[in-house]
Amino acid sequence: MNSEIATPEWDAIVVGGSAAGLSAALMLGRARRRVLVLDAGSPRNRFAEHMHGVLGNEGTPPSELVRKGRDEAAQYGVRFAEGRADSVEELPRGLRVVDEAGAAHDARSLVVATGIDDELPEIPGLAERWGESVLHCPYCHGWEVADGRLGVLATSPAALHQASMVRQWSERVVLFSAALGDLDPAFEARLRSRGVEIVPDPVEALLGEDRALRAVRVAGGREIEVDAVFTAGVPRPHDGFLERLGLDRAELPFGMGSFLGVDPMGRTSHARVWAAGNVVNPMANVPMVIGAGASAGAAANGFLVEEDFDLAQEAGRG
């Protein structure tokens, strides 16, 4: 074995310390790996007061899940550092993650769980209500606004599916369709068959007190009363720091854009890099990203197990 090749300080670095990243770190920690979680502290669901549809954690604040997850991972020796990853570069037997403050962390493997930001429509009154009365996922928030006056603000063709879904939670649904142009007459008839109202006028503003929503104002000054609006922002993955690695990417449907390409266990096109959670699947909810993180953590450990044997054999031949 070449003794000049240094062993990295960490077996694995997990970039991102929310549900997916903590799940990966927990798996790796329980596998007795040296694990560092580098976390910028800005999870996607930070705007929501509670999580829903999360088995065993129904109604739990997202921050509480993170607190519990950190405590659980720390029991198995996982360490934490605050910071945002700025770049990743190759080492002879690993990778170096450099954060925005210039600190360098070396590891044999990397799990990316940095999530996304939702780029919201630039409509007055929308951003400040995101996560409260302007919502993204009916599975996450539909029960809480059920039977209310619900709007669907189109930002892409996916809004047609979203309007169909939201109808399950209320008979009073309005689709604000201006961003879609002329709708297919057959699909328009399909929506109207279950009472979905279609408003083609451009939306000018969302109105209400504080974070509560009262109405949507459209061009011409008409106000349509609503209690909540569902919309899909443009997902922007936090993966720019990986640019030097030249990882393969995949185009997602509904115009969601380019994301890291991964196999079913989260492995990217780089042998030492895995990715899990919203950074590769913006449609995944909390339970789904927890599962994806666990898969990526287990797969990374499997790679390290094989490399441990390879290194032992090299040492024996040396």
mmCIF file of C-alpha atoms in Angstrom:
data_model
loop_
_atom_site.group_PDB
_atom_site.id
_atom_site.type_symbol
_atom_site.label_atom_id
_atom_site.label_comp_id
_atom_site.label_asym_id
_atom_site.label_seq_id
_atom_site.Cartn_x
_atom_site.Cartn_y
_atom_site.Cartn_z
ATOM 1 C CA MET A 1 0.000 0.000 0.000
ATOM 2 C CA ASN A 2 1.227 3.522 -0.787
ATOM 3 C CA SER A 3 1.826 5.031 2.652
ATOM 4 C CA GLU A 4 1.998 8.521 1.143
ATOM 5 C CA ILE A 5 -1.755 8.523 0.498
ATOM 6 C CA ALA A 6 -3.328 9.955 3.642
ATOM 7 C CA THR A 7 -6.517 8.512 5.059
ATOM 8 C CA PRO A 8 -9.234 11.210 5.203
ATOM 9 C CA GLU A 9 -10.384 12.290 8.646
ATOM 10 C CA TRP A 10 -13.984 11.216 8.011
ATOM 11 C CA ASP A 11 -15.460 8.073 6.502
ATOM 12 C CA ALA A 12 -18.428 10.125 5.319
ATOM 13 C CA ILE A 13 -19.474 13.737 5.160
ATOM 14 C CA VAL A 14 -23.193 14.432 4.927
ATOM 15 C CA VAL A 15 -23.920 17.876 3.504
ATOM 16 C CA GLY A 16 -27.348 18.929 4.746
ATOM 17 C CA GLY A 17 -28.735 18.324 8.216
ATOM 18 C CA SER A 18 -32.485 17.996 7.822
ATOM 19 C CA ALA A 19 -34.588 14.840 7.392
ATOM 20 C CA ALA A 20 -32.675 13.179 4.533
ATOM 21 C CA GLY A 21 -29.218 14.091 5.790
ATOM 22 C CA LEU A 22 -29.875 13.087 9.382
ATOM 23 C CA SER A 23 -31.347 9.779 8.239
ATOM 24 C CA ALA A 24 -28.201 9.054 6.213
ATOM 25 C CA ALA A 25 -25.988 10.111 9.117
ATOM 26 C CA LEU A 26 -27.890 7.870 11.529
ATOM 27 C CA MET A 27 -27.366 4.832 9.300
ATOM 28 C CA LEU A 28 -23.674 5.579 8.888
ATOM 29 C CA GLY A 29 -23.191 6.291 12.588
ATOM 30 C CA ARG A 30 -24.803 3.002 13.547
ATOM 31 C CA ALA A 31 -22.426 1.333 11.097
ATOM 32 C CA ARG A 32 -19.582 2.685 13.276
ATOM 33 C CA ARG A 33 -18.409 5.160 10.666
ATOM 34 C CA ARG A 34 -16.726 8.480 11.369
ATOM 35 C CA VAL A 35 -19.396 10.916 10.178
ATOM 36 C CA LEU A 36 -19.531 14.693 9.907
ATOM 37 C CA VAL A 37 -22.764 16.532 9.088
ATOM 38 C CA LEU A 38 -22.208 19.961 7.530
ATOM 39 C CA ASP A 39 -25.427 21.937 7.856
ATOM 40 C CA ALA A 40 -26.395 25.433 6.703
ATOM 41 C CA GLY A 41 -29.573 25.425 8.812
ATOM 42 C CA SER A 42 -32.084 26.298 6.075
ATOM 43 C CA PRO A 43 -34.340 23.283 5.373
ATOM 44 C CA ARG A 44 -37.029 23.570 2.713
ATOM 45 C CA ASN A 45 -39.902 23.173 5.183
ATOM 46 C CA ARG A 46 -38.685 25.886 7.567
ATOM 47 C CA PHE A 47 -41.687 28.033 6.601
ATOM 48 C CA ALA A 48 -44.217 25.477 7.907
ATOM 49 C CA GLU A 49 -45.186 25.339 11.576
ATOM 50 C CA HIS A 50 -46.045 21.631 11.561
ATOM 51 C CA MET A 51 -45.433 18.467 9.529
ATOM 52 C CA HIS A 52 -48.269 16.184 8.492
ATOM 53 C CA GLY A 53 -48.365 12.676 7.102
ATOM 54 C CA VAL A 54 -45.165 11.784 8.964
ATOM 55 C CA LEU A 55 -45.790 8.517 10.800
ATOM 56 C CA GLY A 56 -45.080 8.868 14.518
ATOM 57 C CA ASN A 57 -44.555 12.629 14.146
ATOM 58 C CA GLU A 58 -47.970 13.877 13.037
ATOM 59 C CA GLY A 59 -48.173 17.602 13.750
ATOM 60 C CA THR A 60 -44.570 17.844 14.933
ATOM 61 C CA PRO A 61 -42.765 21.112 14.106
ATOM 62 C CA PRO A 62 -40.018 20.560 11.502
ATOM 63 C CA SER A 63 -37.453 22.034 13.897
ATOM 64 C CA GLU A 64 -38.372 19.429 16.504
ATOM 65 C CA LEU A 65 -37.748 16.577 14.060
ATOM 66 C CA VAL A 66 -34.312 18.040 13.325
ATOM 67 C CA ARG A 67 -33.547 18.374 17.039
ATOM 68 C CA LYS A 68 -34.539 14.779 17.730
ATOM 69 C CA GLY A 69 -32.657 13.543 14.684
ATOM 70 C CA ARG A 70 -29.459 15.312 15.708
ATOM 71 C CA ASP A 71 -29.710 13.906 19.232
ATOM 72 C CA GLU A 72 -30.241 10.394 17.893
ATOM 73 C CA ALA A 73 -27.355 10.586 15.419
ATOM 74 C CA ALA A 74 -25.050 12.062 18.066
ATOM 75 C CA GLN A 75 -25.614 8.963 20.212
ATOM 76 C CA TYR A 76 -23.644 7.038 17.591
ATOM 77 C CA GLY A 77 -20.735 9.444 17.372
ATOM 78 C CA VAL A 78 -21.953 11.615 14.495
ATOM 79 C CA ARG A 79 -20.408 15.088 14.660
ATOM 80 C CA PHE A 80 -21.889 18.360 13.407
ATOM 81 C CA ALA A 81 -20.487 21.543 11.904
ATOM 82 C CA GLU A 82 -22.291 24.708 10.863
ATOM 83 C CA GLY A 83 -21.626 25.938 7.362
ATOM 84 C CA ARG A 84 -22.648 25.928 3.722
ATOM 85 C CA ALA A 85 -20.650 23.833 1.260
ATOM 86 C CA ASP A 86 -18.904 25.924 -1.381
ATOM 87 C CA SER A 87 -16.949 23.350 -3.402
ATOM 88 C CA VAL A 88 -15.880 19.710 -3.593
ATOM 89 C CA GLU A 89 -12.601 18.491 -5.027
ATOM 90 C CA GLU A 90 -11.025 15.101 -5.619
ATOM 91 C CA LEU A 91 -8.430 13.534 -3.326
ATOM 92 C CA PRO A 92 -6.436 10.357 -4.078
ATOM 93 C CA ARG A 93 -8.796 8.292 -1.915
ATOM 94 C CA GLY A 94 -11.641 10.612 -1.149
ATOM 95 C CA LEU A 95 -13.100 14.073 -1.463
ATOM 96 C CA ARG A 96 -12.501 17.467 0.100
ATOM 97 C CA VAL A 97 -15.514 19.611 0.988
ATOM 98 C CA VAL A 98 -14.731 23.303 1.447
ATOM 99 C CA ASP A 99 -17.338 25.492 3.101
ATOM 100 C CA GLU A 100 -18.023 29.172 2.432
ATOM 101 C CA ALA A 101 -15.803 30.169 5.360
ATOM 102 C CA GLY A 102 -12.871 28.325 3.782
ATOM 103 C CA ALA A 103 -12.782 25.376 6.186
ATOM 104 C CA ALA A 104 -11.839 22.088 4.495
ATOM 105 C CA HIS A 105 -13.211 18.682 5.484
ATOM 106 C CA ASP A 106 -11.854 15.452 3.954
ATOM 107 C CA ALA A 107 -13.828 12.222 3.664
ATOM 108 C CA ARG A 108 -13.861 8.890 1.882
ATOM 109 C CA SER A 109 -17.477 9.368 0.797
ATOM 110 C CA LEU A 110 -20.068 12.110 0.473
ATOM 111 C CA VAL A 111 -23.845 12.155 0.909
ATOM 112 C CA VAL A 112 -25.547 15.244 -0.527
ATOM 113 C CA ALA A 113 -28.820 16.162 1.193
ATOM 114 C CA THR A 114 -28.882 19.913 0.659
ATOM 115 C CA GLY A 115 -32.489 20.181 -0.500
ATOM 116 C CA ILE A 116 -33.958 22.942 -2.633
ATOM 117 C CA ASP A 117 -35.426 26.395 -2.517
ATOM 118 C CA ASP A 118 -38.852 27.036 -4.034
ATOM 119 C CA GLU A 119 -38.666 30.012 -6.393
ATOM 120 C CA LEU A 120 -42.110 31.526 -5.945
ATOM 121 C CA PRO A 121 -44.184 33.592 -8.368
ATOM 122 C CA GLU A 122 -43.504 37.307 -7.904
ATOM 123 C CA ILE A 123 -47.020 38.249 -6.871
ATOM 124 C CA PRO A 124 -47.632 40.758 -4.059
ATOM 125 C CA GLY A 125 -48.854 39.036 -0.910
ATOM 126 C CA LEU A 126 -47.644 35.561 -1.853
ATOM 127 C CA ALA A 127 -44.158 35.042 -0.402
ATOM 128 C CA GLU A 128 -45.033 36.189 3.120
ATOM 129 C CA ARG A 129 -47.859 33.625 3.290
ATOM 130 C CA TRP A 130 -45.782 30.681 2.008
ATOM 131 C CA GLY A 131 -46.204 27.709 4.342
ATOM 132 C CA GLU A 132 -49.265 29.182 6.076
ATOM 133 C CA SER A 133 -52.070 30.010 3.621
ATOM 134 C CA VAL A 134 -50.053 29.634 0.406
ATOM 135 C CA LEU A 135 -49.244 25.954 0.170
ATOM 136 C CA HIS A 136 -47.479 23.452 -2.034
ATOM 137 C CA CYS A 137 -48.554 19.920 -1.133
ATOM 138 C CA PRO A 138 -52.174 18.873 -0.513
ATOM 139 C CA TYR A 139 -50.974 15.713 1.250
ATOM 140 C CA CYS A 140 -49.041 17.908 3.692
ATOM 141 C CA HIS A 141 -51.655 20.633 4.215
ATOM 142 C CA GLY A 142 -54.939 19.586 2.585
ATOM 143 C CA TRP A 143 -56.615 18.258 5.728
ATOM 144 C CA GLU A 144 -56.074 21.547 7.549
ATOM 145 C CA VAL A 145 -57.879 23.558 4.848
ATOM 146 C CA ALA A 146 -60.443 20.916 3.870
ATOM 147 C CA ASP A 147 -63.861 22.187 2.724
ATOM 148 C CA GLY A 148 -62.513 25.713 2.482
ATOM 149 C CA ARG A 149 -62.393 27.973 -0.552
ATOM 150 C CA LEU A 150 -59.212 26.759 -2.222
ATOM 151 C CA GLY A 151 -57.328 28.293 -5.107
ATOM 152 C CA VAL A 152 -54.728 26.701 -7.365
ATOM 153 C CA LEU A 153 -52.319 29.206 -8.879
ATOM 154 C CA ALA A 154 -50.853 27.770 -12.073
ATOM 155 C CA THR A 155 -47.125 28.138 -12.665
ATOM 156 C CA SER A 156 -46.622 25.169 -15.016
ATOM 157 C CA PRO A 157 -48.643 22.371 -16.683
ATOM 158 C CA ALA A 158 -48.354 20.470 -13.387
ATOM 159 C CA ALA A 159 -51.062 22.804 -12.043
ATOM 160 C CA LEU A 160 -53.705 20.836 -13.949
ATOM 161 C CA HIS A 161 -52.814 17.756 -11.929
ATOM 162 C CA GLN A 162 -52.638 19.856 -8.776
ATOM 163 C CA ALA A 163 -56.130 21.253 -9.357
ATOM 164 C CA SER A 164 -57.479 17.735 -9.819
ATOM 165 C CA MET A 165 -55.826 16.649 -6.575
ATOM 166 C CA VAL A 166 -56.990 19.628 -4.519
ATOM 167 C CA ARG A 167 -60.600 18.882 -5.513
ATOM 168 C CA GLN A 168 -60.374 15.832 -3.215
ATOM 169 C CA TRP A 169 -60.156 18.158 -0.194
ATOM 170 C CA SER A 170 -62.887 20.632 -1.111
ATOM 171 C CA GLU A 171 -65.821 21.113 -3.459
ATOM 172 C CA ARG A 172 -64.899 24.801 -3.793
ATOM 173 C CA VAL A 173 -61.793 24.955 -5.973
ATOM 174 C CA VAL A 174 -60.701 27.760 -8.306
ATOM 175 C CA LEU A 175 -57.914 27.311 -10.856
ATOM 176 C CA PHE A 176 -56.132 30.559 -11.752
ATOM 177 C CA SER A 177 -54.920 29.435 -15.157
ATOM 178 C CA ALA A 178 -53.369 32.538 -16.773
ATOM 179 C CA ALA A 179 -49.846 31.076 -16.806
ATOM 180 C CA LEU A 180 -51.067 28.141 -18.914
ATOM 181 C CA GLY A 181 -52.652 30.122 -21.737
ATOM 182 C CA ASP A 182 -55.531 28.400 -23.509
ATOM 183 C CA LEU A 183 -56.457 25.149 -21.807
ATOM 184 C CA ASP A 184 -57.169 21.953 -23.667
ATOM 185 C CA PRO A 185 -60.985 21.970 -24.021
ATOM 186 C CA ALA A 186 -61.237 18.311 -23.008
ATOM 187 C CA PHE A 187 -59.296 18.831 -19.787
ATOM 188 C CA GLU A 188 -61.174 22.039 -19.045
ATOM 189 C CA ALA A 189 -64.436 20.126 -19.371
ATOM 190 C CA ARG A 190 -63.016 17.422 -17.105
ATOM 191 C CA LEU A 191 -62.233 19.937 -14.359
ATOM 192 C CA ARG A 192 -65.604 21.648 -14.688
ATOM 193 C CA SER A 193 -67.368 18.276 -14.410
ATOM 194 C CA ARG A 194 -66.448 18.232 -10.701
ATOM 195 C CA GLY A 195 -67.166 21.882 -10.120
ATOM 196 C CA VAL A 196 -63.665 23.332 -10.488
ATOM 197 C CA GLU A 197 -63.994 27.000 -11.463
ATOM 198 C CA ILE A 198 -61.461 28.300 -13.991
ATOM 199 C CA VAL A 199 -60.335 31.929 -13.899
ATOM 200 C CA PRO A 200 -58.105 32.836 -16.878
ATOM 201 C CA ASP A 201 -57.400 36.433 -15.774
ATOM 202 C CA PRO A 202 -53.844 37.176 -14.559
ATOM 203 C CA VAL A 203 -53.421 37.291 -10.788
ATOM 204 C CA GLU A 204 -52.380 40.714 -9.473
ATOM 205 C CA ALA A 205 -52.197 40.189 -5.698
ATOM 206 C CA LEU A 206 -53.100 38.013 -2.735
ATOM 207 C CA LEU A 207 -55.079 39.837 -0.055
ATOM 208 C CA GLY A 208 -55.591 39.281 3.659
ATOM 209 C CA GLU A 209 -54.497 40.110 7.191
ATOM 210 C CA ASP A 210 -51.015 39.067 8.319
ATOM 211 C CA ARG A 211 -50.410 35.512 6.997
ATOM 212 C CA ALA A 212 -54.121 34.723 6.609
ATOM 213 C CA LEU A 213 -55.584 34.842 3.099
ATOM 214 C CA ARG A 214 -58.913 36.442 2.205
ATOM 215 C CA ALA A 215 -58.990 36.802 -1.574
ATOM 216 C CA VAL A 216 -57.087 36.745 -4.852
ATOM 217 C CA ARG A 217 -57.295 39.905 -6.945
ATOM 218 C CA VAL A 218 -57.105 39.417 -10.706
ATOM 219 C CA ALA A 219 -56.692 41.846 -13.593
ATOM 220 C CA GLY A 220 -59.595 44.246 -13.761
ATOM 221 C CA GLY A 221 -59.866 44.451 -9.968
ATOM 222 C CA ARG A 222 -62.120 41.453 -9.381
ATOM 223 C CA GLU A 223 -61.546 39.739 -6.022
ATOM 224 C CA ILE A 224 -62.156 35.993 -5.674
ATOM 225 C CA GLU A 225 -62.542 34.900 -2.061
ATOM 226 C CA VAL A 226 -60.233 32.066 -0.979
ATOM 227 C CA ASP A 227 -59.016 30.650 2.322
ATOM 228 C CA ALA A 228 -55.831 29.118 0.924
ATOM 229 C CA VAL A 229 -53.952 28.841 -2.353
ATOM 230 C CA PHE A 230 -51.900 25.922 -3.617
ATOM 231 C CA THR A 231 -49.079 26.650 -6.009
ATOM 232 C CA ALA A 232 -45.817 25.085 -7.130
ATOM 233 C CA GLY A 233 -42.702 27.197 -7.102
ATOM 234 C CA VAL A 234 -39.817 26.447 -9.426
ATOM 235 C CA PRO A 235 -37.513 24.061 -7.515
ATOM 236 C CA ARG A 236 -33.875 25.199 -7.352
ATOM 237 C CA PRO A 237 -31.580 22.444 -6.035
ATOM 238 C CA HIS A 238 -28.641 23.364 -3.816
ATOM 239 C CA ASP A 239 -26.047 21.459 -5.816
ATOM 240 C CA GLY A 240 -23.857 24.135 -7.399
ATOM 241 C CA PHE A 241 -20.983 23.325 -5.027
ATOM 242 C CA LEU A 242 -20.592 19.960 -6.825
ATOM 243 C CA GLU A 243 -19.833 21.543 -10.200
ATOM 244 C CA ARG A 244 -16.171 20.482 -10.294
ATOM 245 C CA LEU A 245 -17.151 16.809 -10.113
ATOM 246 C CA GLY A 246 -19.108 16.971 -13.382
ATOM 247 C CA LEU A 247 -21.872 14.674 -12.150
ATOM 248 C CA ASP A 248 -24.517 13.330 -14.523
ATOM 249 C CA ARG A 249 -27.871 15.098 -14.427
ATOM 250 C CA ALA A 250 -31.451 14.210 -15.292
ATOM 251 C CA GLU A 251 -34.330 16.342 -16.585
ATOM 252 C CA LEU A 252 -37.408 15.971 -14.396
ATOM 253 C CA PRO A 253 -40.991 16.089 -15.746
ATOM 254 C CA PHE A 254 -43.398 19.057 -15.669
ATOM 255 C CA GLY A 255 -40.602 21.486 -16.459
ATOM 256 C CA MET A 256 -39.050 21.148 -13.003
ATOM 257 C CA GLY A 257 -35.555 21.369 -14.455
ATOM 258 C CA SER A 258 -32.224 19.586 -14.197
ATOM 259 C CA PHE A 259 -31.359 17.572 -11.095
ATOM 260 C CA LEU A 260 -28.584 15.195 -10.079
ATOM 261 C CA GLY A 261 -29.036 11.764 -11.610
ATOM 262 C CA VAL A 262 -29.022 8.922 -9.068
ATOM 263 C CA ASP A 263 -29.682 5.183 -8.977
ATOM 264 C CA PRO A 264 -32.341 3.636 -6.672
ATOM 265 C CA MET A 265 -29.914 3.765 -3.726
ATOM 266 C CA GLY A 266 -28.993 7.392 -4.351
ATOM 267 C CA ARG A 267 -25.605 6.851 -5.959
ATOM 268 C CA THR A 268 -24.545 9.503 -8.442
ATOM 269 C CA SER A 269 -22.220 9.036 -11.409
ATOM 270 C CA HIS A 270 -19.287 9.478 -9.003
ATOM 271 C CA ALA A 271 -18.312 6.326 -7.114
ATOM 272 C CA ARG A 272 -17.946 8.175 -3.800
ATOM 273 C CA VAL A 273 -20.984 10.462 -3.959
ATOM 274 C CA TRP A 274 -24.621 9.787 -3.060
ATOM 275 C CA ALA A 275 -27.550 12.196 -3.000
ATOM 276 C CA ALA A 276 -30.927 11.958 -1.286
ATOM 277 C CA GLY A 277 -34.031 13.985 -0.582
ATOM 278 C CA ASN A 278 -35.400 17.021 -2.361
ATOM 279 C CA VAL A 279 -32.023 17.809 -3.934
ATOM 280 C CA VAL A 280 -32.787 14.940 -6.347
ATOM 281 C CA ASN A 281 -36.571 14.596 -5.962
ATOM 282 C CA PRO A 282 -38.443 17.862 -5.303
ATOM 283 C CA MET A 283 -41.773 16.008 -5.076
ATOM 284 C CA ALA A 284 -40.731 13.888 -2.082
ATOM 285 C CA ASN A 285 -42.297 14.606 1.311
ATOM 286 C CA VAL A 286 -40.634 14.096 4.696
ATOM 287 C CA PRO A 287 -41.217 10.312 5.009
ATOM 288 C CA MET A 288 -39.927 9.789 1.481
ATOM 289 C CA VAL A 289 -36.744 11.772 2.055
ATOM 290 C CA ILE A 290 -36.114 9.969 5.345
ATOM 291 C CA GLY A 291 -36.246 6.672 3.464
ATOM 292 C CA ALA A 292 -34.034 7.979 0.680
ATOM 293 C CA GLY A 293 -31.493 9.209 3.213
ATOM 294 C CA ALA A 294 -31.410 5.830 4.934
ATOM 295 C CA SER A 295 -30.841 4.101 1.582
ATOM 296 C CA ALA A 296 -28.023 6.465 0.651
ATOM 297 C CA GLY A 297 -26.358 6.065 4.041
ATOM 298 C CA ALA A 298 -26.521 2.286 3.848
ATOM 299 C CA ALA A 299 -25.203 2.297 0.282
ATOM 300 C CA ALA A 300 -22.304 4.565 1.212
ATOM 301 C CA ASN A 301 -21.404 2.233 4.065
ATOM 302 C CA GLY A 302 -21.541 -0.725 1.674
ATOM 303 C CA PHE A 303 -19.034 1.012 -0.582
ATOM 304 C CA LEU A 304 -16.758 1.698 2.389
ATOM 305 C CA VAL A 305 -16.945 -1.937 3.508
ATOM 306 C CA GLU A 306 -15.709 -3.091 0.111
ATOM 307 C CA GLU A 307 -12.984 -0.456 0.060
ATOM 308 C CA ASP A 308 -11.815 -1.553 3.526
ATOM 309 C CA PHE A 309 -11.256 -5.057 2.157
ATOM 310 C CA ASP A 310 -9.521 -3.675 -0.945
ATOM 311 C CA LEU A 311 -7.149 -1.632 1.212
ATOM 312 C CA ALA A 312 -6.438 -4.603 3.480
ATOM 313 C CA GLN A 313 -5.530 -6.736 0.480
ATOM 314 C CA GLU A 314 -3.291 -3.988 -0.903
ATOM 315 C CA ALA A 315 -1.520 -3.751 2.450
ATOM 316 C CA GLY A 316 -1.012 -7.510 2.490
ATOM 317 C CA ARG A 317 0.558 -7.448 -0.949
ATOM 318 C CA GLY A 318 2.789 -4.532 0.050
#
